[in-house]
Coordinates of N, CA and C in Angstrom, one line a residue:
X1 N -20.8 4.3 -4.2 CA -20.3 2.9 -4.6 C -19.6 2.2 -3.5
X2 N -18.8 2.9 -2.4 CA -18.1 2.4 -1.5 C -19.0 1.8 -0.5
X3 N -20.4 2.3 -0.1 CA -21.2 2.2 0.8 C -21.3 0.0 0.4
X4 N -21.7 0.3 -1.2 CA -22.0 -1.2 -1.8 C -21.4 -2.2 -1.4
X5 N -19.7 -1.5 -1.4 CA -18.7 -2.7 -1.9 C -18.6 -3.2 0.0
X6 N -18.4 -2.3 0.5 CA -18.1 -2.6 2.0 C -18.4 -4.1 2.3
X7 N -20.4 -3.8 2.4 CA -20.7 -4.9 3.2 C -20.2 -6.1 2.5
X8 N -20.1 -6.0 1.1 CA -19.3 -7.1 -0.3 C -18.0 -7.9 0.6
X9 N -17.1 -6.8 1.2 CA -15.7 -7.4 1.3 C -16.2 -7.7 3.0
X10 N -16.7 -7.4 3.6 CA -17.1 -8.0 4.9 C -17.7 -9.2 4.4
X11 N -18.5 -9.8 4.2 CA -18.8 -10.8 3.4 C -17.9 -11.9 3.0
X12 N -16.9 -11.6 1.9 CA -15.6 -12.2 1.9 C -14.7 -12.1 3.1
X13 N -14.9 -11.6 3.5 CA -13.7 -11.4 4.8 C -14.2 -12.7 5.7
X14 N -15.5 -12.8 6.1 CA -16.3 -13.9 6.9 C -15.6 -15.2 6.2
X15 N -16.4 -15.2 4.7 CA -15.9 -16.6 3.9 C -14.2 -16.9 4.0
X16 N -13.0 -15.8 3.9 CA -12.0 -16.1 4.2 C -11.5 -16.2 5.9
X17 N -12.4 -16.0 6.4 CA -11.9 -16.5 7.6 C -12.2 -17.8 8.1
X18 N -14.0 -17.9 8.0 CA -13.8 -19.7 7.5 C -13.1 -20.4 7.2
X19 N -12.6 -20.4 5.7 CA -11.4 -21.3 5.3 C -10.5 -21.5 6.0
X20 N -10.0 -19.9 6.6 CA -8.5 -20.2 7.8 C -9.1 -21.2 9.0
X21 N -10.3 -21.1 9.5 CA -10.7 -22.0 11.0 C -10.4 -23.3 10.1
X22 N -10.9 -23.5 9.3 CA -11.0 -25.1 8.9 C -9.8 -25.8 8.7
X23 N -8.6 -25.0 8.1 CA -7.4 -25.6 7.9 C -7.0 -25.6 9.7
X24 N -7.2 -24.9 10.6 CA -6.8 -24.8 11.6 C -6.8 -26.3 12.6
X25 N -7.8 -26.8 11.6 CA -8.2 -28.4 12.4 C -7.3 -29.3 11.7
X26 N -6.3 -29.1 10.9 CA -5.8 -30.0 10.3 C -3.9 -29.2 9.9
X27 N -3.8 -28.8 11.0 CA -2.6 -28.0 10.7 C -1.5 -28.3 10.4
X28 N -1.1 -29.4 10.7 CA 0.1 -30.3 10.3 C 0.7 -30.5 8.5
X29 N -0.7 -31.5 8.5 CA -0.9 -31.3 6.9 C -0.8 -30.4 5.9
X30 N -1.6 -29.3 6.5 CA -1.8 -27.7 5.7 C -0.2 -26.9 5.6
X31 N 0.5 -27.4 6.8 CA 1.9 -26.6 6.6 C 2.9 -27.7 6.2
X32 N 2.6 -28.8 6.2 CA 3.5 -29.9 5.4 C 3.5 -29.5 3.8
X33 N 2.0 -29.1 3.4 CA 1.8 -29.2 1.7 C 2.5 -27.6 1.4
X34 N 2.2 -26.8 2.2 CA 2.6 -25.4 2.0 C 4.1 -25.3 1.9
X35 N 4.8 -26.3 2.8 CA 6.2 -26.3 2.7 C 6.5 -26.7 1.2
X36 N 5.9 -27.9 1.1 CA 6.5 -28.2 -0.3 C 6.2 -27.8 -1.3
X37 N 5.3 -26.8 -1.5 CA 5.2 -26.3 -2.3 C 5.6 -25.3 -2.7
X38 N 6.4 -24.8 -1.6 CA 6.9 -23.7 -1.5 C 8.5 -23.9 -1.7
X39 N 8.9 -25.0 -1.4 CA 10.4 -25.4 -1.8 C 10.2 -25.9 -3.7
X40 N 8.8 -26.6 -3.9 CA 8.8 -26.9 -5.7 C 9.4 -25.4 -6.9
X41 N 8.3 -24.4 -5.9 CA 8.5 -23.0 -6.7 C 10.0 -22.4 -6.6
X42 N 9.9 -22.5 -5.5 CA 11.7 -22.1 -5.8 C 12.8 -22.7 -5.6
X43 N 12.8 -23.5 -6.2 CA 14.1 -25.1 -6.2 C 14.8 -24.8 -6.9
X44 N 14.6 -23.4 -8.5 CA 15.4 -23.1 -9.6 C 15.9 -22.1 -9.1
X45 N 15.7 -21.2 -7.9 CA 16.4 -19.7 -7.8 C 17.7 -20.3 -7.5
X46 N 18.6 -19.1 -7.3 CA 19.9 -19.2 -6.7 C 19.8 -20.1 -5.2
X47 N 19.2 -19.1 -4.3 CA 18.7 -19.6 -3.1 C 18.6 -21.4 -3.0
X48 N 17.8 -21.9 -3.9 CA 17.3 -23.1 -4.1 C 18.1 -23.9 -4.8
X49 N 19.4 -23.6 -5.3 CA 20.2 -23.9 -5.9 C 21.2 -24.5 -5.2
X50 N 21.5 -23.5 -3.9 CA 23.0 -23.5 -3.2 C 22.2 -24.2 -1.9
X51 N 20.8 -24.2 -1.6 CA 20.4 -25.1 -0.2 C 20.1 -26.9 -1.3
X52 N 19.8 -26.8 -2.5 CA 19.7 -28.3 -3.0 C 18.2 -28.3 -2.6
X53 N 17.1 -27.7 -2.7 CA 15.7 -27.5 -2.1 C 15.0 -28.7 -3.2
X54 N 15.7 -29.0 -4.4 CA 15.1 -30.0 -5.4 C 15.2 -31.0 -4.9
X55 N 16.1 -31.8 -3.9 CA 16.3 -32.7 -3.2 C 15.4 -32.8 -2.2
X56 N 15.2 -32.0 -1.5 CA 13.7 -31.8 -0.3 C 13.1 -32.5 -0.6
X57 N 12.5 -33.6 0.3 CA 11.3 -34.0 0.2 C 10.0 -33.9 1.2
X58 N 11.2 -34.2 2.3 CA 10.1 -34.0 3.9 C 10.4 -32.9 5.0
X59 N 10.0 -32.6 5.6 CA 10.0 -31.8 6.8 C 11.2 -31.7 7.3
X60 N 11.9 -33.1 7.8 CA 12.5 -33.6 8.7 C 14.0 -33.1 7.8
X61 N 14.0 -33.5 6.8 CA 15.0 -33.0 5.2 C 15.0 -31.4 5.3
X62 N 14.3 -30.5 5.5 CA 14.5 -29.5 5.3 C 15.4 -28.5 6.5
X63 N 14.9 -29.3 7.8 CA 15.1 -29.0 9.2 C 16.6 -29.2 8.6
X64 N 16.9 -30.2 8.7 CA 18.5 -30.8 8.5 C 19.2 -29.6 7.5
X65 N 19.1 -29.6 6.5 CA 19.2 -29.1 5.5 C 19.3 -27.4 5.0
X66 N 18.4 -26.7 5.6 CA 18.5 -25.9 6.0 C 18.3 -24.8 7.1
X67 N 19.6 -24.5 7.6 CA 19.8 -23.4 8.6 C 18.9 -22.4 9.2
X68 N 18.8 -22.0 10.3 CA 18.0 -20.9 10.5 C 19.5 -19.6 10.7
X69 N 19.2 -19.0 10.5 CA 21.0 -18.0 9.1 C 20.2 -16.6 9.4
X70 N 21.0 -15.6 10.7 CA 20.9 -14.6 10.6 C 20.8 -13.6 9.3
X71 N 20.5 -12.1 9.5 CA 20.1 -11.5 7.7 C 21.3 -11.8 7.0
X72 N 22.5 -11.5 7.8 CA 23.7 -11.3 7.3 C 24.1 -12.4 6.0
X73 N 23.7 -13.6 6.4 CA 23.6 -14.7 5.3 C 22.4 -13.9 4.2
X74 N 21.8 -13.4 4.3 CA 21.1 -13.5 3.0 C 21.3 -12.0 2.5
X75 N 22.1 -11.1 3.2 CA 22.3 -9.8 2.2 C 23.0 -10.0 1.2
X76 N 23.9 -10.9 0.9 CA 24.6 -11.0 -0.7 C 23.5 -11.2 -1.6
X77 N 22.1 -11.8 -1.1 CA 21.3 -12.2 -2.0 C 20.2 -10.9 -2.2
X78 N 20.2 -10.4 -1.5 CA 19.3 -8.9 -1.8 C 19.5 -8.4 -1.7
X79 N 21.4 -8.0 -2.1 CA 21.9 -7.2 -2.8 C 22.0 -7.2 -4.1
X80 N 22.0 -8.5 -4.2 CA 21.6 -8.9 -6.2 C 20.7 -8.6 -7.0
X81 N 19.2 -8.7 -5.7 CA 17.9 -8.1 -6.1 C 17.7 -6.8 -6.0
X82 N 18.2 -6.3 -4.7 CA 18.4 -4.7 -5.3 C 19.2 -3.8 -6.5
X83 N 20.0 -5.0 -7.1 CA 20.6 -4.2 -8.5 C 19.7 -4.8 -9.6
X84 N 19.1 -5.6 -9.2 CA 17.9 -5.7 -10.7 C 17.9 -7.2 -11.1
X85 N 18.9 -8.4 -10.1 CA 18.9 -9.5 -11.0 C 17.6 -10.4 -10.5
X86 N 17.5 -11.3 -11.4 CA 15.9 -12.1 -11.1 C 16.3 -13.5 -10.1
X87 N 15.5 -14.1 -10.1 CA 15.5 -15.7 -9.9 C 16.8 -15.6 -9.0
X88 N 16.9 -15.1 -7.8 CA 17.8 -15.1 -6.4 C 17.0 -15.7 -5.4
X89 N 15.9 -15.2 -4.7 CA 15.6 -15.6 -3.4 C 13.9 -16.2 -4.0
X90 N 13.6 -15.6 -5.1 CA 12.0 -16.0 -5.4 C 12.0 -16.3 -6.9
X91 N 11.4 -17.0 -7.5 CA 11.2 -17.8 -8.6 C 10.2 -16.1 -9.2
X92 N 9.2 -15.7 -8.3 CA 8.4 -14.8 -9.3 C 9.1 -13.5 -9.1
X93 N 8.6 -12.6 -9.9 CA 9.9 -11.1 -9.7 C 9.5 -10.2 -8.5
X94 N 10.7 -9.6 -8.1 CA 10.3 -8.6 -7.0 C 9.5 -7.3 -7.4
X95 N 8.2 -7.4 -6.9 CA 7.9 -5.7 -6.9 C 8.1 -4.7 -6.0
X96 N 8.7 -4.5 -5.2 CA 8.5 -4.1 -3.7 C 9.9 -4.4 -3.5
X97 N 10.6 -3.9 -2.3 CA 11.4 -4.2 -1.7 C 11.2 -3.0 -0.3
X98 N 11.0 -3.9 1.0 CA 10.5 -3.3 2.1 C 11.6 -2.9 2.7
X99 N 12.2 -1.8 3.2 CA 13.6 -1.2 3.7 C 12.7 -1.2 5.5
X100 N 13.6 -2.0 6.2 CA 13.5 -2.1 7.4 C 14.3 -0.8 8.5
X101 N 12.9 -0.4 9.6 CA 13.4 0.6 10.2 C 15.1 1.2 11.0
X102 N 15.4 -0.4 11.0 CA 17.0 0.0 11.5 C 17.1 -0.2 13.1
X103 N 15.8 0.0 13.6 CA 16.2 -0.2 15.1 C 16.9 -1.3 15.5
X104 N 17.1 -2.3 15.3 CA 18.3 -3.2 15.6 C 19.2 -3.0 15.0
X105 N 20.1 -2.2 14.3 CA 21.1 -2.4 13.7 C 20.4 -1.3 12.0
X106 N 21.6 -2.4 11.6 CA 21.4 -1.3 9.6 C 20.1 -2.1 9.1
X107 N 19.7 -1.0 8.4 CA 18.6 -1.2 7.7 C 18.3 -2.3 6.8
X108 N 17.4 -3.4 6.6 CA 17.6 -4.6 5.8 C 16.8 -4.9 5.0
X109 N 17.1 -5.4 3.8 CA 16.5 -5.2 2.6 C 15.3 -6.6 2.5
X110 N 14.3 -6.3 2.4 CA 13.3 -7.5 2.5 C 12.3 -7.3 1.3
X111 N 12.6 -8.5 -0.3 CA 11.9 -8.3 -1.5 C 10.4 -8.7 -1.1
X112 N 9.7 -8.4 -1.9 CA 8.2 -8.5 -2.2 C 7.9 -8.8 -3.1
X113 N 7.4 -10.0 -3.5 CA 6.8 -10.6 -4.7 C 5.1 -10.1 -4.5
X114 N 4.7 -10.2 -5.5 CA 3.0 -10.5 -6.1 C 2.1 -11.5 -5.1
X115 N 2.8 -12.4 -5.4 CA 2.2 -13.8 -4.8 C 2.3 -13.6 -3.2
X116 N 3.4 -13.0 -2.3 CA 3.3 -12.8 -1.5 C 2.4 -11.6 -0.8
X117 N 2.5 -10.4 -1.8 CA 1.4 -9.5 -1.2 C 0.3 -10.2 -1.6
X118 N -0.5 -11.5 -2.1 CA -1.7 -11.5 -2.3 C -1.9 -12.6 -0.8
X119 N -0.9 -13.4 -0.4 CA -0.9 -14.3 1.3 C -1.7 -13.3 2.1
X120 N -0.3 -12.0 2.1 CA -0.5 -11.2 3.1 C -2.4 -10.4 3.0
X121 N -2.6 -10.2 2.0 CA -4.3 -10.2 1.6 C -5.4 -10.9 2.3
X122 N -4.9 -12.0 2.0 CA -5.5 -13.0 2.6 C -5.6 -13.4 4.4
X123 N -4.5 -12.8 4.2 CA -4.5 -12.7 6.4 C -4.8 -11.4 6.5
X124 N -4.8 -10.7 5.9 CA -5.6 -9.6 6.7 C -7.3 -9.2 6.8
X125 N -7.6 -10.2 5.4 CA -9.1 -10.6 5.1 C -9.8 -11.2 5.9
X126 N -8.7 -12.2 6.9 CA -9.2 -13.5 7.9 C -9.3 -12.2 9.1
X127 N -8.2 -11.5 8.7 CA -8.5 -10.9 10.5 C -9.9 -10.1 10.4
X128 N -9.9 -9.1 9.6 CA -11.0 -8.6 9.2 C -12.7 -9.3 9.7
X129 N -12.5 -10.8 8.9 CA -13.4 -11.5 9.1 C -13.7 -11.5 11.0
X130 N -12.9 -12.3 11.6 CA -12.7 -12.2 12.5 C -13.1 -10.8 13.9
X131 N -12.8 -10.0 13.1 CA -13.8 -8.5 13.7 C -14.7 -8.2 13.5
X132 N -14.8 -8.4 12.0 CA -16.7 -8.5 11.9 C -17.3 -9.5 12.9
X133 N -17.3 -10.7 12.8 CA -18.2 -11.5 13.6 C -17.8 -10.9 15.5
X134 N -16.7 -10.5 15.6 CA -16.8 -10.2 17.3 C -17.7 -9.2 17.4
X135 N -17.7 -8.0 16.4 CA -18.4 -7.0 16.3 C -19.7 -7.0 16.2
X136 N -20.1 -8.2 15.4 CA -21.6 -8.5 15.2 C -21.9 -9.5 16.6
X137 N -21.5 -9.8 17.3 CA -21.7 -10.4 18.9 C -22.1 -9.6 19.7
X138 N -21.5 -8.3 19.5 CA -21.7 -7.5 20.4 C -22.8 -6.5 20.0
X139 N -23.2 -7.0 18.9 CA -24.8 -5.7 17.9 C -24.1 -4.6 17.6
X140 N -22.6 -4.8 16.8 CA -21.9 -4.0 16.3 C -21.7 -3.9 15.0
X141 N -21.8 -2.6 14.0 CA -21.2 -3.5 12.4 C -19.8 -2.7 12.1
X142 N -19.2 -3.9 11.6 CA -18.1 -3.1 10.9 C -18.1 -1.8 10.2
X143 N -17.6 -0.9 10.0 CA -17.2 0.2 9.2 C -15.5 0.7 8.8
X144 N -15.7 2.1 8.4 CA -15.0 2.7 7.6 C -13.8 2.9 8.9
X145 N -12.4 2.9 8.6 CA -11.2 2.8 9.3 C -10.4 4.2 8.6
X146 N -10.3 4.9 10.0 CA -9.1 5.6 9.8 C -7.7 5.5 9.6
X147 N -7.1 5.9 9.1 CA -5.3 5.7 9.1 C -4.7 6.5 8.8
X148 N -3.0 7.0 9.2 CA -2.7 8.6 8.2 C -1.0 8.1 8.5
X149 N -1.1 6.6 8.4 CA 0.4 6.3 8.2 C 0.5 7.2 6.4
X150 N 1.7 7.3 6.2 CA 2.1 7.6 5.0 C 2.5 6.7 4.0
X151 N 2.3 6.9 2.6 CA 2.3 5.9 1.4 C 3.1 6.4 0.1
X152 N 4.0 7.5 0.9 CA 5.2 8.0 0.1 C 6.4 6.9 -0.2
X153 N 7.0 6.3 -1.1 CA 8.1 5.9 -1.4 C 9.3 6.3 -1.0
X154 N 10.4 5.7 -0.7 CA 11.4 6.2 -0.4 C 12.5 6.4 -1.6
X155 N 12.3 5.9 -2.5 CA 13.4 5.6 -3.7 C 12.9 4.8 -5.1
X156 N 13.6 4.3 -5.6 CA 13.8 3.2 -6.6 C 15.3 2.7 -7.1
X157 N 15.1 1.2 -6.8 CA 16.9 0.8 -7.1 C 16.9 0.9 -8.2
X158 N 18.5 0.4 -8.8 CA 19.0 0.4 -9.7 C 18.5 -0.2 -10.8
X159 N 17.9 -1.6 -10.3 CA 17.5 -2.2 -10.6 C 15.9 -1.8 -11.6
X160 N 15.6 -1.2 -10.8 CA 14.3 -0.1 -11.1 C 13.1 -0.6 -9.9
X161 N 13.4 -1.2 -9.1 CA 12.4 -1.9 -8.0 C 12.1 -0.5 -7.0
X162 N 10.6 -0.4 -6.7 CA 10.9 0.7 -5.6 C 10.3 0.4 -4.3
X163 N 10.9 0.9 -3.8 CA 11.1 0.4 -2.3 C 10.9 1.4 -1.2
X164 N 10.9 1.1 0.3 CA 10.5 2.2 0.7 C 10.1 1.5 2.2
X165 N 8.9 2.0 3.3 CA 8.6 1.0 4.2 C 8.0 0.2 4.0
X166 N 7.6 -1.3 5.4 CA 7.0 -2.1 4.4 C 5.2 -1.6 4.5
X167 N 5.3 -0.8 5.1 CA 3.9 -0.4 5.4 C 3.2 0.5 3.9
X168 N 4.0 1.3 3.5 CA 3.8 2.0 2.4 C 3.8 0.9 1.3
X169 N 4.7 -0.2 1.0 CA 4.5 -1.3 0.0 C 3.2 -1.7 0.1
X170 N 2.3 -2.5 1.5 CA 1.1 -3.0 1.8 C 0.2 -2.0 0.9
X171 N 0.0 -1.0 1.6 CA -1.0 0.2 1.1 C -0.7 0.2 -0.6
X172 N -0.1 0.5 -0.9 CA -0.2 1.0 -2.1 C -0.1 -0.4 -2.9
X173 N -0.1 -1.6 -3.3 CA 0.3 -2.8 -3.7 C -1.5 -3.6 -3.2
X174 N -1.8 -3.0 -2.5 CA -3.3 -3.1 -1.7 C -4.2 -2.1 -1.8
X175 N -4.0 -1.4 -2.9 CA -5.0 0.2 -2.9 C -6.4 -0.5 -2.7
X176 N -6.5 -1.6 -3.7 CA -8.1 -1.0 -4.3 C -8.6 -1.7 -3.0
X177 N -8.3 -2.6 -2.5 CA -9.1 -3.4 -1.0 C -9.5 -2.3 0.3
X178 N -8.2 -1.3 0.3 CA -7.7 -0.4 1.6 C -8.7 0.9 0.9
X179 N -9.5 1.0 0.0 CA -10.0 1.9 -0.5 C -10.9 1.9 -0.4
X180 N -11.5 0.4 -0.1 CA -12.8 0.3 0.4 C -13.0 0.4 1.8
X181 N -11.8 0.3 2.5 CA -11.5 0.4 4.1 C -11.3 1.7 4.6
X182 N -10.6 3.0 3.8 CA -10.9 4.1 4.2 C -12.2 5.2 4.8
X183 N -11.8 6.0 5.4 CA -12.5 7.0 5.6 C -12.6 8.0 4.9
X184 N -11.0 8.1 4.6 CA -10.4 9.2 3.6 C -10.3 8.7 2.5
X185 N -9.3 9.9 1.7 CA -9.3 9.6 0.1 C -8.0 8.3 0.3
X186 N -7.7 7.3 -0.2 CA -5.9 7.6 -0.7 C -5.2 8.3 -0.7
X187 N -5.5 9.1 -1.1 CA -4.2 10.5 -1.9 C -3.9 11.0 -0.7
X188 N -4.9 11.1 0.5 CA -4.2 12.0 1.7 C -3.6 11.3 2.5
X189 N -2.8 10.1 2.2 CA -1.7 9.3 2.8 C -0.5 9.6 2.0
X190 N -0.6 10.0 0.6 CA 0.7 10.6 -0.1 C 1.1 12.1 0.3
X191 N 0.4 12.8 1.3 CA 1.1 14.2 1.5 C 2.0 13.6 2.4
X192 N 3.4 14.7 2.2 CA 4.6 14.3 2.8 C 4.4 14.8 4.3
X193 N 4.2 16.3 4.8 CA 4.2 16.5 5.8 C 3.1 15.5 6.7
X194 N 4.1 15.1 8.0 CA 3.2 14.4 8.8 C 2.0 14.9 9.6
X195 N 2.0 15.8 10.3 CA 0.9 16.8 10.6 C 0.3 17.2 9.9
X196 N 0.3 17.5 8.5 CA -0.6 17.7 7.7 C -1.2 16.7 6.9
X197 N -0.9 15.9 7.0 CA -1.4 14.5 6.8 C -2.3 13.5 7.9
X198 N -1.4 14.0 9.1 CA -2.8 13.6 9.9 C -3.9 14.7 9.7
X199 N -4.0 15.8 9.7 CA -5.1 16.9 10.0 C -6.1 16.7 8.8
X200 N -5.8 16.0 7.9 CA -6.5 15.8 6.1 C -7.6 14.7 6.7
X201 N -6.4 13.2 7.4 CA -7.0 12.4 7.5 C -8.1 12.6 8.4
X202 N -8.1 13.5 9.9 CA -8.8 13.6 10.5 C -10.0 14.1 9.8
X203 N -9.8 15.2 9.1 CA -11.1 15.9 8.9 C -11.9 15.1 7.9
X204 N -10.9 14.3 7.0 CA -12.2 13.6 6.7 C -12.9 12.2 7.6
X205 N -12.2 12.3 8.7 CA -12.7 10.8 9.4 C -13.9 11.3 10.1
X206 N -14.0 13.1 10.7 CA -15.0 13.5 11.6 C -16.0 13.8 10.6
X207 N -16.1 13.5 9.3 CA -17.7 13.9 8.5 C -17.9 12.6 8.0
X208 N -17.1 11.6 8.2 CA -17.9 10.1 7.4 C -19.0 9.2 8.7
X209 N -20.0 9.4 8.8 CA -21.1 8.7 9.8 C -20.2 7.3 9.8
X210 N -20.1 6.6 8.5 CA -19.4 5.2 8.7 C -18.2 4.5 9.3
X211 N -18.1 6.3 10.0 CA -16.3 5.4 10.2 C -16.4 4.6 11.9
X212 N -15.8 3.6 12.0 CA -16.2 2.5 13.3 C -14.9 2.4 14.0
X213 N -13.3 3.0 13.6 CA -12.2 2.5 14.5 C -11.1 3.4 13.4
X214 N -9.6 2.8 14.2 CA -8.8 3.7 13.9 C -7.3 2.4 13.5
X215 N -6.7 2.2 12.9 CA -6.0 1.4 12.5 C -4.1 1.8 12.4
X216 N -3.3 0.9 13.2 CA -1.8 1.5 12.6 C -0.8 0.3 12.4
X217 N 0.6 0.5 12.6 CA 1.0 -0.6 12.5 C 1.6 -1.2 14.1
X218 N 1.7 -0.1 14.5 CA 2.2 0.3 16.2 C 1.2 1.0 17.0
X219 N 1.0 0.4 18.4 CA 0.3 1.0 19.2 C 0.4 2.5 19.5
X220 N 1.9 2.8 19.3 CA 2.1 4.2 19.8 C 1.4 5.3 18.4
X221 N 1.8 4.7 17.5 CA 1.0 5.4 16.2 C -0.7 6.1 16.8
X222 N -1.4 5.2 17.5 CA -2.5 5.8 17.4 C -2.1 6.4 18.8
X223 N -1.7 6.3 19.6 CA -1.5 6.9 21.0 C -1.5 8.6 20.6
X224 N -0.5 8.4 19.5 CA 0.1 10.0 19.2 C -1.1 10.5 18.1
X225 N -1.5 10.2 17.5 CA -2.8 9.9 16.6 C -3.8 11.0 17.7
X226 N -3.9 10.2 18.5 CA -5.1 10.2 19.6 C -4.9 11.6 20.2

């Protein structure tokens, strides 16, 4: 069945990258309408409450209007979503909450809506696209992609939200697309030990004929991979 679906989402991946070149000709517009549509949806949160986002109209209004506000400004507000309350920073509910590595400082809480993992879909569809046609330049076809980041959770708040890295949110919030992108099963991104996790993924990456590359979120990931 996977063999089917592949060339399927390569396909769409092409058509969604199209769509991105064409707005690309008209970029002003495309991020003018996105702004405001994106201040309409959440003009009722808290967030959108205390900046007056209902008032927004233009570009130039929002510049003014609102700050560019280190995290520290927005931890009271996703501290609120980490205890469970709704309508703070996003009008739709959080599913996800991405806990940041810490290398600059303490670790920082960044929610995940629905709507936003389906954007994030959508740009990785375009990039996708994007490599297929380089790939097909060069009398190349896309294939099946390695990976052996891990897709263990870290927790669940109080709230009941579960959270964890944001890479592990993507994957799992993204199974069924990243399923068709595997070499491996899913499941062998949920073994906890790291080493043993890569050695699952490898073995199944050396018996799939389809597999064409290697995927992470950091260069050094595949360095050490490698």
């Amino acid at each position: 069945m996977v063999n089917y679906l592949l060339p399927l989402l390569t396909a769409v991946a092409r058509h969604t990258k199209e769509n991105f070149v064409q707005k690309t000709r008209h970029t002003e517009a495309v991020q003018e309408q996105f702004l405001l549509t994106l201040l309409r949806r959440h003009e009722d949160t808290q967030l959108g409450r205390d900046y007056g986002l209902k008032d927004i109209k233009t570009i130039d209004q929002f510049c003014d209007r609102v700050p560019i506000l280190p995290y520290s400004s927005y931890e009271p507000y996703t501290e609120r979503i980490f205890q469970g309350e709704r309508n703070i920073l996003t009008s739709d509910s959080v599913v996800f909450i991405n806990l940041t590595s810490g290398s600059t400082g303490p670790q920082k809480l960044i929610p995940v809506t629905q709507r936003f993992q389906n954007s994030l879909r959508q740009a990785n569809l375009t990039s996708i696209g994007f490599l297929a046609d380089a790939l097909q330049a060069r009398e190349r076809k896309f294939g099946k992609l390695l990976i052996t980041n891990s897709a263990q959770l870290l927790g669940q708040t109080p709230g009941g939200i579960n959270y964890g890295h944001a890479s592990v949110g993507v994957l799992r919030m993204g199974k069924f697309l990243y399923k068709q992108l595997f070499t491996h099963p899913f499941e062998t991104l949920l073994v906890g030990d790291s080493l043993a996790r890569h050695y699952i993924c490898l073995l199944f990456a050396l018996r799939d004929r389809s597999m064409r590359g290697m995927i992470a979120n950091f260069p050094m990931l595949l360095l050490r991979t490698a």
